[in-house]
Amino acid sequence: MQTITATQYSVYFDLEGYETLAELLIPSRYSKIFILVDENTSQYCLPHLLNNLVTEIEIEIIELEVGEIHKNIETCTEVWGALSELGGDRKSVLINLGGGVISDLGGFVACTFKRGIDFINIPTTLLSMVDASIGGKNGVDLGNLKNQIGIIREPKAVIVDTQFLNTLPQNEMRSGLAEMLKHGLIFDNKYWDKFKDLKDLHTDDLNNLIHQSIQIKNTIVCEDLTENGIRKSLNFGHTLGHAIESYFLEKNAKTTLLHGEAIAVGMILESYISKEKNLLTNEEYQEIKYIINDVFEKIEFTPFDIEKIIELLIFDKKNEFGKVKFTLLDGIGKIKINQESDNTLIYNAFKDYSI
Ligand code: NAD
């Protein structure tokens, strides 16, 4: 797979990835290597990485508990503490080996430890390969509110090895697929068309699709790293998606939804709003709804749930001057940023989703 070049780093694939890693991890550059894992990536991914890692530098492992509920400042404090106790200095490097929770939190910890050390992302979920590990957004949740604390800084390198996906559960694969579908919807209608009949897709196709998705995200990010314009396109489905995810994260609310599962619902709802604003035809909307619903299980929302989810919209990071801003579709493959919607339209979107 061809290397994808971003502004300050590159995304390397498979064997070339490990060769690049060996070239990067030399004693004249780094004093110590820290590998951040969670319980699952420690078990399923760390042995494979260590088998492929060629370096003379001392390695320390820091292991976290699994899950979004740990993507918070308390866990950062634990990792800062571990780095400090294990002798981390400004020449240390942190390798984030895991899904989006590990790369978001690990990236943030690295950017802030001793005013910033290098970090390398080695994504092990589909979602983190095509999305979370790319583009330099790092951060943690504030309570149940998603990604409120964070920083934009790019990794030193990203190494994608799709062999890690062999142990990833099916629901986590689907979660990553949501972001791939989004890439087609916001940027490339031909790419979207490839997902029209998922039954025709073979596992061999997956590597190419992952490469294409990374290319789409990287093209957008390279144009607008700090999200003043085109990068907002990546937020399609995320205004309502994040509010839904936050709502489901709340203690005692419901069973937790995976990020991609929440985004999948968000994309249907925001496609409905796009249709009602005459940006999308009814046929296009029905196609999007059909394809997404074919992959993801329907979620039930009571009127109380919807009310609470709408209340959460005021915490969205894209809001400006107290107004909730949506990225909507302007036909399949194109977007319109900074759009507003009244609550009735949002209620109607939920109503139509549940039919
Ligand atoms: P995750 O990191 O929680 O990983 C999902 C699950 O898969 C976890 O239980 C993990 O332990 C397990 N796992 C990881 N790799 C595995 C493997 N190879 N085999 C078996 N199990 C494995 O979640 P995620 O879906 O990867 O990422 C979601 C997070 O990413 C959210 O916090 C979201 O906000 C964030 N995100 C960030 C960006 C960004 O630009 N920074 C973009 C999209 C999403």
Coordinates of C-alpha atoms and ligand atoms in Angstrom, one line a residue:
M1 CA 0.0 0.0 0.0
Q2 CA 1.3 3.4 -0.9
T3 CA 2.4 5.7 1.9
I4 CA 0.0 8.6 2.4
T5 CA 1.7 11.9 3.2
A6 CA 0.2 14.5 5.5
T7 CA 1.6 17.9 6.2
Q8 CA 4.1 16.9 9.0
Y9 CA 3.9 13.1 9.1
S10 CA 3.1 10.1 6.9
V11 CA 0.8 7.1 7.2
Y12 CA 2.8 3.9 6.4
F13 CA 1.4 0.5 5.8
D14 CA 2.3 -3.1 6.7
L15 CA 6.0 -4.1 6.4
E16 CA 7.1 -0.6 5.3
G17 CA 5.4 0.7 8.4
Y18 CA 7.6 -1.5 10.6
E19 CA 10.7 -0.6 8.6
T20 CA 10.0 3.1 9.1
L21 CA 9.4 2.5 12.8
A22 CA 12.8 0.9 13.1
E23 CA 14.4 3.9 11.4
L24 CA 12.5 6.3 13.7
L25 CA 13.2 4.5 17.0
I26 CA 17.0 4.9 17.3
P27 CA 18.8 5.7 20.5
S28 CA 20.2 9.0 19.2
R29 CA 16.6 10.3 18.8
Y30 CA 14.7 8.8 21.7
S31 CA 15.6 8.0 25.3
K32 CA 12.8 5.6 26.1
I33 CA 9.7 4.1 24.3
F34 CA 6.4 4.0 26.1
I35 CA 3.6 1.9 24.6
L36 CA 0.1 2.8 25.7
V37 CA -2.3 -0.1 25.5
D38 CA -5.7 -1.1 26.9
E39 CA -6.5 -4.5 28.3
N40 CA -7.5 -5.9 24.9
T41 CA -4.8 -4.4 22.8
S42 CA -2.3 -5.6 25.4
Q43 CA -3.6 -9.1 24.9
Y44 CA -4.3 -9.1 21.1
C45 CA -2.0 -6.6 19.6
L46 CA 1.1 -6.0 21.8
P47 CA 2.7 -9.4 21.0
H48 CA 2.4 -8.8 17.3
L49 CA 3.8 -5.3 17.6
L50 CA 6.7 -6.5 19.8
N51 CA 7.5 -9.2 17.2
N52 CA 7.8 -6.6 14.5
L53 CA 9.5 -3.9 16.5
V54 CA 13.2 -3.6 15.9
T55 CA 14.9 -1.2 18.4
E56 CA 17.6 -1.0 21.0
I57 CA 15.7 1.5 23.1
E58 CA 14.3 0.4 26.4
I59 CA 10.5 -0.2 26.3
E60 CA 7.9 0.4 29.0
I61 CA 4.3 -0.6 28.7
I62 CA 1.4 1.4 30.2
E63 CA -1.9 -0.4 30.3
L64 CA -5.3 1.2 30.8
E65 CA -8.8 -0.2 31.4
V66 CA -11.0 -0.6 28.3
G67 CA -13.6 1.8 27.2
E68 CA -14.8 5.4 26.5
I69 CA -15.7 5.9 30.2
H70 CA -11.9 6.0 30.9
K71 CA -11.2 8.7 28.2
N72 CA -11.0 11.4 30.8
I73 CA -8.6 13.7 32.7
E74 CA -8.3 11.2 35.6
T75 CA -6.9 8.6 33.3
C76 CA -4.5 11.2 31.8
T77 CA -3.3 12.0 35.3
E78 CA -2.6 8.2 35.8
V79 CA -0.6 8.1 32.5
W80 CA 1.3 11.4 33.2
G81 CA 2.2 9.8 36.6
A82 CA 3.3 6.5 35.1
L83 CA 5.4 8.4 32.5
S84 CA 7.1 10.3 35.3
E85 CA 7.6 7.3 37.6
L86 CA 9.0 5.2 34.8
G87 CA 11.6 7.8 34.0
G88 CA 10.0 9.6 31.0
D89 CA 11.8 12.7 29.8
R90 CA 11.5 15.1 26.9
K91 CA 13.2 12.6 24.6
S92 CA 10.7 9.9 25.3
V93 CA 8.3 8.7 22.7
L94 CA 4.8 7.4 23.2
I95 CA 3.3 4.7 20.9
N96 CA -0.4 4.6 21.1
L97 CA -1.4 1.0 20.3
G98 CA -5.1 0.8 20.3
G99 CA -8.4 2.2 19.1
G100 CA -9.6 5.8 19.1
V101 CA -9.7 5.9 22.9
I102 CA -6.0 5.1 23.2
S103 CA -4.9 7.5 20.4
D104 CA -7.1 10.4 21.5
L105 CA -6.0 10.1 25.2
G106 CA -2.4 9.1 24.4
G107 CA -2.0 11.9 21.9
F108 CA -3.3 14.4 24.5
V109 CA -1.0 13.0 27.2
A110 CA 2.0 13.2 24.9
C111 CA 1.2 16.7 23.8
T112 CA 1.1 17.9 27.4
F113 CA 3.8 15.8 29.2
K114 CA 6.9 18.0 29.7
R115 CA 5.3 20.4 27.3
G116 CA 5.1 17.8 24.6
I117 CA 6.8 14.6 23.6
D118 CA 6.6 12.8 20.2
F119 CA 3.9 10.2 19.7
I120 CA 3.2 7.6 17.1
N121 CA -0.2 6.1 16.4
I122 CA -0.6 2.4 15.6
P123 CA -4.3 2.0 15.2
T124 CA -5.8 -1.4 16.0
T125 CA -9.5 -0.8 15.3
L126 CA -11.1 -0.1 11.9
L127 CA -12.4 3.2 13.2
S128 CA -9.0 4.4 14.4
M129 CA -7.3 3.3 11.2
V130 CA -9.6 5.3 8.9
D131 CA -10.3 8.1 11.3
A132 CA -9.2 8.7 14.9
S133 CA -5.4 8.1 14.4
I134 CA -5.3 10.5 11.4
G135 CA -5.5 14.3 11.5
G136 CA -3.9 15.3 14.8
K137 CA -7.1 15.7 17.0
N138 CA -6.3 14.5 20.5
G139 CA -8.3 14.9 23.6
V140 CA -10.6 13.5 26.3
D141 CA -14.2 13.7 27.5
L142 CA -15.5 16.0 30.2
G143 CA -17.9 13.9 32.2
N144 CA -20.2 12.5 29.6
L145 CA -19.5 15.3 27.2
K146 CA -17.5 14.2 24.2
N147 CA -14.0 15.5 23.4
Q148 CA -14.4 18.8 25.3
I149 CA -10.7 19.0 26.4
G150 CA -8.1 18.6 23.7
I151 CA -5.4 19.8 21.4
I152 CA -4.6 19.6 17.7
R153 CA -1.1 18.3 17.1
E154 CA 0.0 15.7 14.6
P155 CA 1.7 12.5 15.4
K156 CA 5.3 11.7 14.3
A157 CA 3.9 8.8 12.2
V158 CA 1.0 6.5 11.8
I159 CA 1.5 2.8 11.1
V160 CA -1.4 0.9 9.7
D161 CA -1.3 -2.9 9.9
T162 CA -4.7 -4.4 9.0
Q163 CA -3.7 -7.8 10.5
F164 CA -4.7 -6.2 13.9
L165 CA -8.3 -6.4 12.6
N166 CA -8.3 -10.2 12.8
T167 CA -9.2 -10.1 16.4
L168 CA -11.6 -7.2 16.3
P169 CA -15.2 -8.0 17.2
Q170 CA -17.9 -7.6 14.4
N171 CA -19.7 -4.7 16.2
E172 CA -16.4 -2.8 16.4
M173 CA -15.8 -3.4 12.6
R174 CA -19.3 -2.0 11.9
S175 CA -18.5 1.0 14.1
G176 CA -15.5 1.8 11.8
L177 CA -17.6 1.2 8.7
A178 CA -19.8 4.2 9.8
E179 CA -16.9 6.6 9.3
M180 CA -16.0 5.0 6.0
L181 CA -19.6 5.5 4.8
K182 CA -19.3 9.1 6.0
H183 CA -16.2 9.7 3.8
G184 CA -18.1 8.7 0.8
L185 CA -21.1 10.8 1.7
I186 CA -19.1 14.0 2.3
F187 CA -16.4 13.7 -0.3
D188 CA -16.8 11.1 -3.0
N189 CA -20.0 9.7 -4.4
K190 CA -18.1 7.0 -6.3
Y191 CA -16.6 5.8 -3.0
W192 CA -20.1 5.8 -1.5
D193 CA -21.3 3.6 -4.4
K194 CA -18.9 0.9 -3.4
F195 CA -20.9 0.4 -0.2
K196 CA -24.2 0.0 -1.9
D197 CA -24.0 -3.7 -1.9
L198 CA -21.9 -4.7 1.0
K199 CA -22.6 -8.4 0.3
D200 CA -20.5 -8.0 -2.8
L201 CA -17.5 -6.7 -0.8
H202 CA -14.7 -9.2 -0.1
T203 CA -12.2 -9.0 2.7
D204 CA -9.5 -8.4 0.0
D205 CA -11.4 -5.2 -0.9
L206 CA -11.1 -3.9 2.7
N207 CA -7.4 -3.0 2.5
N208 CA -8.1 -0.8 -0.5
L209 CA -11.2 0.8 1.1
I210 CA -9.2 1.6 4.3
H211 CA -6.5 3.2 2.1
Q212 CA -9.1 5.3 0.2
S213 CA -10.8 6.4 3.4
I214 CA -7.5 7.5 5.0
Q215 CA -6.7 9.4 1.8
I216 CA -10.1 11.2 1.9
K217 CA -9.6 12.2 5.6
N218 CA -6.0 13.2 5.0
T219 CA -6.9 15.4 2.0
I220 CA -9.5 17.2 4.0
V221 CA -7.3 17.7 7.1
C222 CA -4.3 18.8 5.0
E223 CA -6.4 21.6 3.6
D224 CA -7.7 22.8 7.0
L225 CA -5.9 21.4 10.0
T226 CA -7.4 23.7 12.5
E227 CA -11.0 23.3 11.3
N228 CA -12.0 26.7 10.1
G229 CA -13.7 25.5 6.9
I230 CA -13.6 22.2 4.9
R231 CA -12.6 20.1 8.0
K232 CA -16.0 20.7 9.4
S233 CA -17.3 18.3 6.6
L234 CA -15.9 15.5 8.8
N235 CA -18.5 16.4 11.4
F236 CA -21.4 15.3 9.2
G237 CA -23.5 13.1 11.4
H238 CA -21.5 14.0 14.5
T239 CA -23.6 17.0 15.9
L240 CA -26.5 14.7 16.7
G241 CA -24.2 11.6 16.8
H242 CA -22.1 13.0 19.6
A243 CA -25.2 14.2 21.5
I244 CA -26.6 10.7 21.2
E245 CA -23.3 9.1 22.2
S246 CA -23.0 11.4 25.2
Y247 CA -26.6 10.7 26.3
F248 CA -26.0 7.0 26.1
L249 CA -22.8 7.4 28.1
E250 CA -24.6 9.0 31.0
K251 CA -24.8 6.9 34.0
N252 CA -27.9 4.7 34.2
A253 CA -29.1 6.0 30.9
K254 CA -29.0 3.1 28.5
T255 CA -26.5 0.5 27.4
T256 CA -23.5 2.3 25.9
L257 CA -23.5 2.8 22.1
L258 CA -20.3 2.5 20.2
H259 CA -19.0 5.7 18.6
G260 CA -19.8 4.5 15.0
E261 CA -23.2 3.3 16.0
A262 CA -24.2 6.7 17.3
I263 CA -22.7 8.4 14.2
A264 CA -24.7 6.1 12.0
V265 CA -27.9 7.3 13.5
G266 CA -26.6 10.9 13.4
M267 CA -25.9 10.6 9.7
I268 CA -29.5 9.4 9.0
L269 CA -30.9 12.3 11.1
E270 CA -28.7 14.9 9.5
S271 CA -29.5 13.5 6.0
Y272 CA -33.2 14.0 6.8
I273 CA -32.5 17.6 7.8
S274 CA -30.5 18.0 4.5
K275 CA -33.5 16.7 2.6
E276 CA -35.9 19.0 4.4
K277 CA -33.7 22.0 3.5
N278 CA -33.8 20.9 -0.2
L279 CA -30.1 20.0 -0.2
L280 CA -30.8 16.3 -0.8
T281 CA -33.4 14.6 -2.9
N282 CA -35.9 12.2 -1.2
E283 CA -34.3 9.3 -3.3
E284 CA -30.9 10.2 -2.0
Y285 CA -32.1 10.4 1.6
Q286 CA -34.0 7.0 1.3
E287 CA -30.8 5.4 -0.2
I288 CA -28.7 6.7 2.7
K289 CA -31.2 5.6 5.3
Y290 CA -31.6 2.1 3.7
I291 CA -27.9 1.4 3.4
I292 CA -27.1 2.6 7.0
N293 CA -30.0 0.7 8.5
D294 CA -29.0 -2.4 6.6
V295 CA -25.7 -2.4 8.5
F296 CA -26.7 -1.0 12.0
E297 CA -29.4 -2.1 14.4
K298 CA -32.2 0.4 14.9
I299 CA -32.0 2.3 18.2
E300 CA -35.2 3.2 20.0
F301 CA -35.7 6.7 21.2
T302 CA -38.5 7.8 23.6
P303 CA -39.7 11.5 23.4
F304 CA -37.8 12.0 26.7
D305 CA -34.6 10.6 25.1
I306 CA -35.0 13.0 22.2
E307 CA -35.6 16.0 24.5
K308 CA -32.4 15.2 26.5
I309 CA -30.4 14.6 23.3
I310 CA -31.5 18.0 21.9
E311 CA -30.5 19.6 25.2
L312 CA -27.0 18.2 24.9
L313 CA -26.5 19.9 21.5
I314 CA -25.5 23.2 23.2
F315 CA -22.2 21.5 24.3
D316 CA -21.2 20.7 20.7
K317 CA -17.7 21.9 19.9
K318 CA -18.7 23.4 16.6
N319 CA -21.2 25.8 18.1
E320 CA -20.5 29.5 17.5
F321 CA -22.0 32.4 19.5
G322 CA -24.4 29.9 21.2
K323 CA -25.8 28.6 17.9
V324 CA -25.8 24.9 17.1
K325 CA -24.0 24.4 13.7
F326 CA -24.6 21.3 11.5
T327 CA -22.6 20.1 8.5
L328 CA -25.2 19.0 6.1
L329 CA -25.1 17.1 2.8
D330 CA -25.5 19.1 -0.4
G331 CA -26.1 16.0 -2.6
I332 CA -24.1 12.9 -2.1
G333 CA -20.4 13.6 -2.1
K334 CA -20.7 17.3 -1.2
I335 CA -21.4 19.3 2.0
K336 CA -22.6 22.6 3.3
I337 CA -21.1 23.7 6.6
N338 CA -22.4 26.0 9.4
Q339 CA -26.0 25.2 8.9
E340 CA -28.7 25.6 11.5
S341 CA -31.8 23.6 12.3
D342 CA -34.8 24.3 14.4
N343 CA -35.8 21.7 17.0
T344 CA -39.0 20.7 15.2
L345 CA -37.0 19.6 12.3
I346 CA -34.8 17.6 14.6
Y347 CA -37.8 16.0 16.2
N348 CA -39.2 15.1 12.8
A349 CA -35.8 13.6 11.8
F350 CA -36.1 11.3 14.9
K351 CA -39.7 10.5 14.0
D352 CA -38.8 9.5 10.4
Y353 CA -35.7 7.5 11.6
S354 CA -38.0 5.3 13.8
I355 CA -40.4 4.4 10.9
Ligands
NAD1 P1 -11.9 2.0 21.4 O1 -10.5 2.5 21.4 O2 -12.6 1.9 22.6 O3 -11.7 0.5 20.8 C1 -12.9 -0.3 20.7 C2 -12.7 -1.7 21.4 O4 -11.9 -2.5 20.6 C3 -12.1 -1.6 22.8 O5 -12.7 -2.5 23.6 C4 -10.7 -2.1 22.5 O6 -10.1 -2.6 23.6 C5 -10.9 -3.1 21.5 N1 -9.8 -3.4 20.5 C6 -9.0 -2.5 19.9 N2 -8.2 -3.1 19.0 C7 -8.5 -4.4 19.1 C8 -8.1 -5.5 18.4 N3 -7.2 -5.4 17.4 N4 -8.6 -6.7 18.7 C9 -9.6 -6.8 19.6 N5 -10.1 -5.8 20.3 C10 -9.5 -4.6 20.1 O7 -12.8 2.7 20.3 P2 -12.7 3.1 18.8 O8 -14.0 2.8 18.1 O9 -11.5 2.6 18.1 O10 -12.6 4.7 18.9 C11 -13.6 5.5 19.4 C12 -13.0 6.8 19.9 O11 -12.4 7.4 18.9 C13 -14.1 7.7 20.5 O12 -13.6 8.2 21.7 C14 -14.1 8.8 19.5 O13 -14.5 10.1 20.1 C15 -12.7 8.8 19.0 N6 -12.5 9.4 17.6 C16 -11.6 10.3 17.5 C17 -11.3 10.9 16.2 C18 -10.2 11.9 16.0 O14 -10.1 12.5 15.0 N7 -9.4 12.1 17.0 C19 -12.2 10.5 15.1 C20 -13.1 9.6 15.3 C21 -13.3 9.0 16.6

